[in-house]
Coordinates of N, CA and C in Angstrom, one line a residue:
X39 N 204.8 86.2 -108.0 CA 203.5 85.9 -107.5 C 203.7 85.6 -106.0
X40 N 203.0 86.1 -105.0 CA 203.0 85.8 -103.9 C 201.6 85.8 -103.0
X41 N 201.3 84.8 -102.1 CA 200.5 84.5 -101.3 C 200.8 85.3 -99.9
X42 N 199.8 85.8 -99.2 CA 199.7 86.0 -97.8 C 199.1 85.7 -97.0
X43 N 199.5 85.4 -95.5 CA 198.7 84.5 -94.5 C 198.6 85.0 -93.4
X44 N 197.7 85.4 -92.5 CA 197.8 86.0 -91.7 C 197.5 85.5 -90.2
X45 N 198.6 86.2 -89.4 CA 198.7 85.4 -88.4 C 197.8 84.7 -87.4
X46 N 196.6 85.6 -87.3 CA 195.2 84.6 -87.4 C 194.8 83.8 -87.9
X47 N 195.0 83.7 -89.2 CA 194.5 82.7 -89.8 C 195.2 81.4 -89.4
X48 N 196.8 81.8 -89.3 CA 198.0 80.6 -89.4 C 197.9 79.9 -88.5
X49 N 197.6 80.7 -87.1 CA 197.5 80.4 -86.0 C 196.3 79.2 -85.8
X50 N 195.1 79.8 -86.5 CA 193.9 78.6 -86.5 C 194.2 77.2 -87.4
X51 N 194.6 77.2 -88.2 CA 195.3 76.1 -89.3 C 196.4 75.2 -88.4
X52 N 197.3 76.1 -88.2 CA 198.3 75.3 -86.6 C 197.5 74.1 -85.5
X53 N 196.5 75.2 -85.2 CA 195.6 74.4 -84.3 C 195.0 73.3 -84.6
X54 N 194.5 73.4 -85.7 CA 193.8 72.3 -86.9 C 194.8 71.6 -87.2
X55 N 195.9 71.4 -87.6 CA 197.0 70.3 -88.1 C 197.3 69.8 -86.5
X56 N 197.4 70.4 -85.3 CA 197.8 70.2 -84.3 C 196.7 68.9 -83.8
X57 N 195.8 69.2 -83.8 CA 194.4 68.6 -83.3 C 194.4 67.3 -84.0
X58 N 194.7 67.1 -85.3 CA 194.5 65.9 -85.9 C 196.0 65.3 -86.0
X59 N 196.9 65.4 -85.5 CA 198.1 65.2 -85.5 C 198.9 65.4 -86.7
X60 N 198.6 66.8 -87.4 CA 199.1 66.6 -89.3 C 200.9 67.0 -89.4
X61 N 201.4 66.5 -90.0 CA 202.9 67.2 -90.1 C 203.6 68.1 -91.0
X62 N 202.0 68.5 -91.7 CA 201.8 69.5 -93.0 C 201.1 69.9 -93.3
X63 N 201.1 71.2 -93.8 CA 199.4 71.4 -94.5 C 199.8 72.0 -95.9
X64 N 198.9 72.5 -96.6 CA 199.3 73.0 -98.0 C 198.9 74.0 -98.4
X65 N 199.5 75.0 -99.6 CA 198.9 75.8 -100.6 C 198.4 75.1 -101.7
X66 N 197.3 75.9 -102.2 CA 196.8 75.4 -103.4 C 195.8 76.5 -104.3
X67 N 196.1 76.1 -105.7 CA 195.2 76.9 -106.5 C 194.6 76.5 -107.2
X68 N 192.8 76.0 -107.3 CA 191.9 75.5 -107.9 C 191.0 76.7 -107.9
X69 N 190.1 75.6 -106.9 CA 189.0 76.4 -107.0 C 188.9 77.2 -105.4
X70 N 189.7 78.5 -106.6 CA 190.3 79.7 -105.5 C 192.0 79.4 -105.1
X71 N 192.2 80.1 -103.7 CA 194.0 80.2 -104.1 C 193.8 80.1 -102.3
X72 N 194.4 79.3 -101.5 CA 194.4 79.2 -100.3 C 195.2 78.0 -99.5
X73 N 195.5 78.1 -98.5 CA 196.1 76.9 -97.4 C 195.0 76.3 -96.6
X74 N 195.6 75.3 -96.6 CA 194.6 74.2 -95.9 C 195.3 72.9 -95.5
X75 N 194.2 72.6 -94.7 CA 194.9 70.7 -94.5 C 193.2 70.2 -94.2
X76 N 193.3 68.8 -94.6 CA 192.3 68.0 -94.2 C 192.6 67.0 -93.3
X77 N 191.1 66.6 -92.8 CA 191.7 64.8 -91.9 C 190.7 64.4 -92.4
X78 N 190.3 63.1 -92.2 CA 189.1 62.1 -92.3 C 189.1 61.8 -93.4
X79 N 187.3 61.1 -93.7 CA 187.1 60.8 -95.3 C 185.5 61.3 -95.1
X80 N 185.1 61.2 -96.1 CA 183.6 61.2 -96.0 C 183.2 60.1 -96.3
X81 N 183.7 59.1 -97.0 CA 182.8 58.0 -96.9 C 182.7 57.3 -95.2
X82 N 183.2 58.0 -94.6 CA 183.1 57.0 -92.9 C 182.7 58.5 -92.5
X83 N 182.3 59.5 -93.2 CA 181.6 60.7 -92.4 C 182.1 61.6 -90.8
X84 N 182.9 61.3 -91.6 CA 184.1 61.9 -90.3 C 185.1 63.0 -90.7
X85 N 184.8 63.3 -92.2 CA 185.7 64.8 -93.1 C 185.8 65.9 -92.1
X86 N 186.8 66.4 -92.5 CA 186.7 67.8 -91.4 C 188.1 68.8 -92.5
X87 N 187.9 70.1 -92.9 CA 188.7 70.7 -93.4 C 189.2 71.8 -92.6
X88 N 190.3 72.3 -92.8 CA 190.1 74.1 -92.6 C 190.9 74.7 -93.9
X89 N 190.2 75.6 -94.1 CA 190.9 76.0 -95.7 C 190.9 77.8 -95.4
X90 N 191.9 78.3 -95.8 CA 192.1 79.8 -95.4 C 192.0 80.5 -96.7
X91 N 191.4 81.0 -97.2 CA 191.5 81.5 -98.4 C 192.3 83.0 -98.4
X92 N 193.1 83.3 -99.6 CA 193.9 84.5 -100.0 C 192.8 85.4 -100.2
X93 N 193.7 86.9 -99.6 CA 192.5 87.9 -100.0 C 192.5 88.0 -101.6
X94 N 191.1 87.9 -102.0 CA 190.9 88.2 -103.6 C 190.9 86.8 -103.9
X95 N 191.1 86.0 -103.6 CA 190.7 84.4 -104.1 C 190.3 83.2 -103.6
X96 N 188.8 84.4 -103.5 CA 187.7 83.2 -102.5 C 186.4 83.1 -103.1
X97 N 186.4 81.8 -103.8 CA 184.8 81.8 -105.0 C 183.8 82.7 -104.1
X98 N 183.7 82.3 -102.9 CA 182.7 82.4 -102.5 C 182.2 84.0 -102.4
X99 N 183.4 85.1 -102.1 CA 182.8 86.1 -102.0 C 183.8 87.1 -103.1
X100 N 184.8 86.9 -104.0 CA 185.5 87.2 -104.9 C 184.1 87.3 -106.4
X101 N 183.8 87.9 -107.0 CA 183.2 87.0 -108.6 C 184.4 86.8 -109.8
X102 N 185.5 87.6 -109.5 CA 186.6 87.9 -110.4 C 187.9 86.7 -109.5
X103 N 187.9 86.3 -108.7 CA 188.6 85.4 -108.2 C 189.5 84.6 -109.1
X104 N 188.5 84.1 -110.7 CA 189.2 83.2 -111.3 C 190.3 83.8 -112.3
X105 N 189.8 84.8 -113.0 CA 190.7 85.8 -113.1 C 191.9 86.6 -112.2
X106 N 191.5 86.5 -111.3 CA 192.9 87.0 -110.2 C 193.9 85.8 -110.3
X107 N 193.4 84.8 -110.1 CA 194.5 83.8 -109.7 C 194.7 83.1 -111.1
X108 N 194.2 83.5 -112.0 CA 195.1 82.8 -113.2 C 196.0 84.1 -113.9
X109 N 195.9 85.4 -113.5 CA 196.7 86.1 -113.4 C 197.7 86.0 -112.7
X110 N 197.5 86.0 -111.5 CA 198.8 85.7 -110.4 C 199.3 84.9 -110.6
X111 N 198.5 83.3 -111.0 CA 199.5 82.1 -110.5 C 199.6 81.3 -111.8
X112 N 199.3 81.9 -112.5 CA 198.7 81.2 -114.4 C 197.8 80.3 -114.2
X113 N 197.4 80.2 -115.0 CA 196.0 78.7 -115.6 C 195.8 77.3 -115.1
X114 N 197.5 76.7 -114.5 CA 196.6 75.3 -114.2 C 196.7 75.6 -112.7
X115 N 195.8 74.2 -112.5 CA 195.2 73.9 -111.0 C 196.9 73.2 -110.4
X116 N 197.3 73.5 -109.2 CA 198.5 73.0 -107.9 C 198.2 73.0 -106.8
X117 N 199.0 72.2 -106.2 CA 199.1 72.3 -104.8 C 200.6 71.9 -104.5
X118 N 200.9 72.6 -103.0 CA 202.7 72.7 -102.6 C 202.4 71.8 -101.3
X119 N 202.5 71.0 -100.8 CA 202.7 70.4 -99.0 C 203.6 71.3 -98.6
X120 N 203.7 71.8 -97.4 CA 204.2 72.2 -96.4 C 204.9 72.0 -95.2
X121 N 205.9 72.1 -94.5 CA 205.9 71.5 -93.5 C 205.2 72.3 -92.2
X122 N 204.6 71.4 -91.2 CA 204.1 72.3 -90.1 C 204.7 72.9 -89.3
X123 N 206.1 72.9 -89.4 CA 206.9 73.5 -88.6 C 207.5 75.0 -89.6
X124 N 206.9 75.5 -90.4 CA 206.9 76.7 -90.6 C 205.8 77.6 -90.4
X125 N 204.2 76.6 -89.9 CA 203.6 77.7 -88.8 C 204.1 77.6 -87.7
X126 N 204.8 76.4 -87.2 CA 205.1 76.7 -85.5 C 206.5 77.9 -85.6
X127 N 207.3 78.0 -86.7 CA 208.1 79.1 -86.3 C 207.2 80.8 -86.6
X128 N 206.9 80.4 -87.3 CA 205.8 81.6 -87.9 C 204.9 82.1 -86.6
X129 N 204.1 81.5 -85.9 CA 203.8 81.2 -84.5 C 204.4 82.1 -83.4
X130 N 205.7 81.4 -83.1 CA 206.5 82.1 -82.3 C 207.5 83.3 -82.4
X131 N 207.4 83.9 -83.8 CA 207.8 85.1 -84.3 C 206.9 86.4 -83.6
X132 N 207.4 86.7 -82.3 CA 206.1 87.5 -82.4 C 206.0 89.1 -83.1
X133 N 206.8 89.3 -83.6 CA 207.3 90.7 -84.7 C 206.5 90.3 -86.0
X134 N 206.3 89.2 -85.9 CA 205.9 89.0 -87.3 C 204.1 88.7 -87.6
X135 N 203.8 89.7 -88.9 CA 202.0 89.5 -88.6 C 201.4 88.8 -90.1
X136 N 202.6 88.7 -90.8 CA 202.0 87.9 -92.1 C 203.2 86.6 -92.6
X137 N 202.3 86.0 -92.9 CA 203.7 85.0 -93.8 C 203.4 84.9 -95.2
X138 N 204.3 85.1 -96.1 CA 204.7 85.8 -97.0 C 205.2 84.4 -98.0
X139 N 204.5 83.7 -99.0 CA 205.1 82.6 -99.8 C 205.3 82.8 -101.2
X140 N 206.5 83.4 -101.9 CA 206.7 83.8 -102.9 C 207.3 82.9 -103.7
X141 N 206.3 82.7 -105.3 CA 206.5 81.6 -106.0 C 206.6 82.0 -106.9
X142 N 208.0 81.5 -107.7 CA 208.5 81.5 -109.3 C 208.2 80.1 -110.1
X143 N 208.0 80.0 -110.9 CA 208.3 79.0 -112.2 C 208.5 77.4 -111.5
X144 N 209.7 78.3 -110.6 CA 210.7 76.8 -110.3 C 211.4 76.8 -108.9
X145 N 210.4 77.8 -107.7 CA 210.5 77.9 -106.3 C 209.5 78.3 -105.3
X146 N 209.7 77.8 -104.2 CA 208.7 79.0 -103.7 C 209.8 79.6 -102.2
X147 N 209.1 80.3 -101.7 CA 210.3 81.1 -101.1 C 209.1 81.5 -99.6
X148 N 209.7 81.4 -98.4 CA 208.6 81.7 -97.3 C 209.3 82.6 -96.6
X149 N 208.8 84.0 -96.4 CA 209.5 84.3 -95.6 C 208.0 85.6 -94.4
X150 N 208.7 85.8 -93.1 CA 207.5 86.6 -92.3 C 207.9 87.8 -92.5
X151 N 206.5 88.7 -92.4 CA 206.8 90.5 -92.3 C 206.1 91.0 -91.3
X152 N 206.2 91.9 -90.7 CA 205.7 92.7 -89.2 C 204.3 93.7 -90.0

């Protein structure tokens, strides 16, 4: 199973963990399959997300979505924290246009491709 993130995207998420001072952001697979980080709460109305969704596993414009990712990633709902310092190396890779997070059973594995 593997996720992909593209340097666009990584790059805006960077900015977002950067801006709220985060030291991580995450993968996750619910509802849909994507990276993200949050700040705030909503009860003090101050929430703010950015969530990047994987091609093919985005409710919003996927309708087979839930089926893709319980194919890919099996049936229950997860999430991995991250550290933010594998978009700042991801970032300064400049050969490199995707980041690549390949997950078994019992790892996950990050690596960039051009």
């Amino acid at each position: 199973m593997k996720a992909i993130l593209k340097k666009s995207d990584a790059l805006a998420l960077l900015a977002f963990c950067e801006k709220h001072n985060k030291d991580n952001f995450f993968f996750a697979k619910d509802q849909g399959v994507y990276f993200g980080q949050t700040h705030g709460s909503r009860s003090e109305n101050n929430f703010e997300n950015h969530i990047v969704y994987c091609d093919g596993f985005n409710p919003d414009i996927n309708d087979d979505w839930w089926e893709s990712a319980s194919d890919s990633f099996g049936g229950d709902d997860f999430g991995e924290m991250l550290e933010i310092d594998i978009l700042k190396k991801f970032a300064s890779d400049e050969r490199a246009k995707k980041l690549v997070l390949k997950i078994t059973a019992t790892s996950l594995k990050i690596s960039f491709t051009g």
